[in-house]
CSV table of C-alpha atoms in Angstrom, one decimal:
chain,number,residue,atom,x,y,z
F,1,MET,CA,5.0,6.5,12.9
F,2,THR,CA,3.4,8.6,10.2
F,3,SER,CA,5.3,11.7,9.2
F,4,ILE,CA,3.2,14.9,9.3
F,5,PRO,CA,5.3,18.0,8.6
F,6,THR,CA,4.1,21.0,10.7
F,7,GLU,CA,4.6,23.6,7.9
F,8,LEU,CA,2.0,22.0,5.5
F,9,ARG,CA,-1.8,22.1,5.4
F,10,TYR,CA,-3.9,19.0,4.8
F,11,THR,CA,-7.2,17.7,3.4
F,12,LYS,CA,-9.5,15.1,4.8
F,13,THR,CA,-8.8,13.1,1.7
F,14,HIS,CA,-5.1,12.9,2.6
F,15,GLU,CA,-3.6,15.4,0.2
F,16,TRP,CA,-0.9,17.8,1.6
F,17,VAL,CA,-0.5,21.4,0.5
F,18,LYS,CA,2.5,23.7,0.5
F,19,ILE,CA,1.5,27.3,0.0
F,20,GLU,CA,4.0,29.7,-1.5
F,21,GLY,CA,2.4,33.0,-2.5
F,22,ASP,CA,-0.5,32.1,-4.8
F,23,ILE,CA,1.0,28.7,-5.7
F,24,ALA,CA,0.0,25.5,-3.9
F,25,THR,CA,2.1,22.4,-4.4
F,26,VAL,CA,0.0,19.3,-3.8
F,27,GLY,CA,0.9,15.7,-2.9
F,28,ILE,CA,-0.4,12.8,-1.0
F,29,THR,CA,0.6,12.3,2.6
F,30,ASP,CA,2.8,9.7,4.2
F,31,PHE,CA,-0.3,8.1,5.6
F,32,ALA,CA,-1.9,7.9,2.2
F,33,GLN,CA,1.1,6.4,0.5
F,34,LYS,CA,1.3,3.7,3.2
F,35,GLU,CA,-2.4,2.9,2.8
F,36,LEU,CA,-2.0,2.6,-1.0
F,37,SER,CA,1.3,0.7,-0.7
F,38,ASP,CA,3.3,0.3,-4.0
F,39,ILE,CA,2.4,3.1,-6.4
F,40,VAL,CA,2.7,2.1,-10.0
F,41,TYR,CA,1.1,5.0,-12.0
F,42,VAL,CA,0.0,8.6,-11.5
F,43,GLU,CA,-1.9,10.8,-13.9
F,44,ILE,CA,-2.8,14.5,-13.4
F,45,THR,CA,-5.9,14.7,-15.7
F,46,ALA,CA,-6.7,18.4,-15.0
F,47,LEU,CA,-3.5,19.9,-16.2
F,48,GLY,CA,-4.2,23.4,-17.6
F,49,LYS,CA,-7.8,23.4,-16.3
F,50,LYS,CA,-9.5,25.5,-13.7
F,51,VAL,CA,-10.8,23.4,-10.9
F,52,GLN,CA,-13.0,23.9,-7.8
F,53,GLN,CA,-11.9,22.8,-4.3
F,54,ASN,CA,-12.4,19.1,-3.9
F,55,ASP,CA,-12.7,18.4,-7.6
F,56,PRO,CA,-10.7,15.4,-8.8
F,57,VAL,CA,-7.5,16.5,-10.6
F,58,GLY,CA,-6.0,13.1,-11.3
F,59,PHE,CA,-5.5,9.6,-9.9
F,60,ILE,CA,-3.0,7.3,-8.4
F,61,GLU,CA,-2.8,3.6,-9.2
F,62,ALA,CA,-1.2,1.3,-6.7
F,63,VAL,CA,-0.9,-2.4,-6.5
F,64,LYS,CA,-3.8,-2.6,-4.0
F,65,ALA,CA,-6.2,0.2,-5.3
F,66,THR,CA,-6.7,3.2,-7.4
F,67,SER,CA,-7.4,6.5,-5.7
F,68,ASP,CA,-8.5,9.9,-6.9
F,69,ILE,CA,-6.4,13.0,-6.2
F,70,TYR,CA,-8.5,15.9,-5.2
F,71,ALA,CA,-7.8,19.6,-5.5
F,72,PRO,CA,-7.3,21.0,-2.0
F,73,LEU,CA,-8.0,24.5,-3.3
F,74,SER,CA,-9.8,26.1,-6.3
F,75,GLY,CA,-7.6,27.4,-9.0
F,76,GLU,CA,-5.7,26.5,-12.2
F,77,VAL,CA,-3.7,23.3,-12.4
F,78,LEU,CA,-0.4,24.8,-13.7
F,79,GLU,CA,2.1,21.9,-13.5
F,80,ALA,CA,2.4,18.2,-13.0
F,81,ASN,CA,5.5,16.6,-11.6
F,82,VAL,CA,7.0,15.1,-14.8
F,83,ASN,CA,9.5,13.0,-12.8
F,84,ILE,CA,6.7,10.8,-11.4
F,85,HIS,CA,5.0,10.4,-14.8
F,86,LYS,CA,7.9,8.7,-16.6
F,87,ALA,CA,7.0,5.3,-17.8
F,88,GLU,CA,10.5,3.8,-17.3
F,89,GLY,CA,11.7,2.4,-14.1
F,90,ASP,CA,10.3,3.1,-10.7
F,91,ALA,CA,9.3,6.7,-11.3
F,92,PRO,CA,6.0,6.7,-9.3
F,93,GLY,CA,7.7,4.9,-6.5
F,94,VAL,CA,9.2,8.2,-5.5
F,95,ILE,CA,5.8,9.0,-4.0
F,96,ASN,CA,6.3,6.1,-1.6
F,97,ARG,CA,9.8,7.1,-0.7
F,98,ASP,CA,9.5,10.9,-0.5
F,99,PRO,CA,5.8,11.9,-0.5
F,100,TYR,CA,6.5,15.4,0.9
F,101,GLY,CA,9.5,16.1,-1.4
F,102,ALA,CA,10.4,14.7,-4.8
F,103,GLY,CA,7.0,12.8,-4.9
F,104,TRP,CA,4.9,16.0,-5.2
F,105,LEU,CA,2.0,15.6,-7.7
F,106,CYS,CA,0.9,19.0,-9.1
F,107,ARG,CA,0.9,22.8,-8.6
F,108,ILE,CA,-2.2,24.9,-8.6
F,109,ARG,CA,-2.5,28.7,-8.9
F,110,ILE,CA,-4.8,29.5,-5.9
F,111,ALA,CA,-8.0,31.3,-6.9
F,112,SER,CA,-9.3,32.1,-3.4
F,113,SER,CA,-6.9,32.4,-0.5
F,114,GLU,CA,-10.0,32.3,1.9
F,115,GLU,CA,-10.2,28.5,1.1
F,116,ILE,CA,-6.8,28.0,2.8
F,117,ASN,CA,-8.6,28.4,6.2
F,118,SER,CA,-10.7,25.3,5.4
F,119,LEU,CA,-7.6,23.1,5.2
F,120,LEU,CA,-6.5,21.1,8.2
F,121,ASP,CA,-3.4,22.2,10.1
F,122,HIS,CA,-0.8,19.7,11.3
F,123,ASN,CA,-2.6,19.0,14.6
F,124,ALA,CA,-6.1,18.5,13.0
F,125,TYR,CA,-4.6,16.1,10.4
F,126,ALA,CA,-2.7,14.2,13.0
F,127,GLU,CA,-6.0,13.6,14.8
F,128,LEU,CA,-7.7,12.4,11.6
F,129,VAL,CA,-4.8,9.9,11.0
F,130,LYS,CA,-5.0,8.7,14.5
F,131,ARG,CA,-8.8,8.0,14.1
F,132,SER,CA,-8.1,6.3,10.7
F,133,GLU,CA,-5.4,4.1,12.1
F,134,HIS,CA,-7.7,2.8,14.8
F,135,HIS,CA,-10.5,1.7,12.5
């Protein structure tokens, strides 16, 4: 069963967003990490840059595929999770084990709070996953 926390918002490209004031913490969903399988490398390429909603902000490399990470909201990419960027050991594997916690990817200062309304809520994302799983 795919985990979809109710307090988060989601994108159609399987990023999750936790909004605290004007800061959005971004990661990939449980569904996305299962689809990618073993994650071996992550890079946030837009650190310090201003991005538009749906712009690529980095990428994830897994054993099976490489996938872009998209900005769920416009704003400035403030921070990347240094714990998953370490070269030694199984650092990126945290994303597989704890995608909604220690495996977060980056934080963005939100430029336009109106965009939050365009994100999927828990129910809409659950529907999207259900359709994806059946195809």
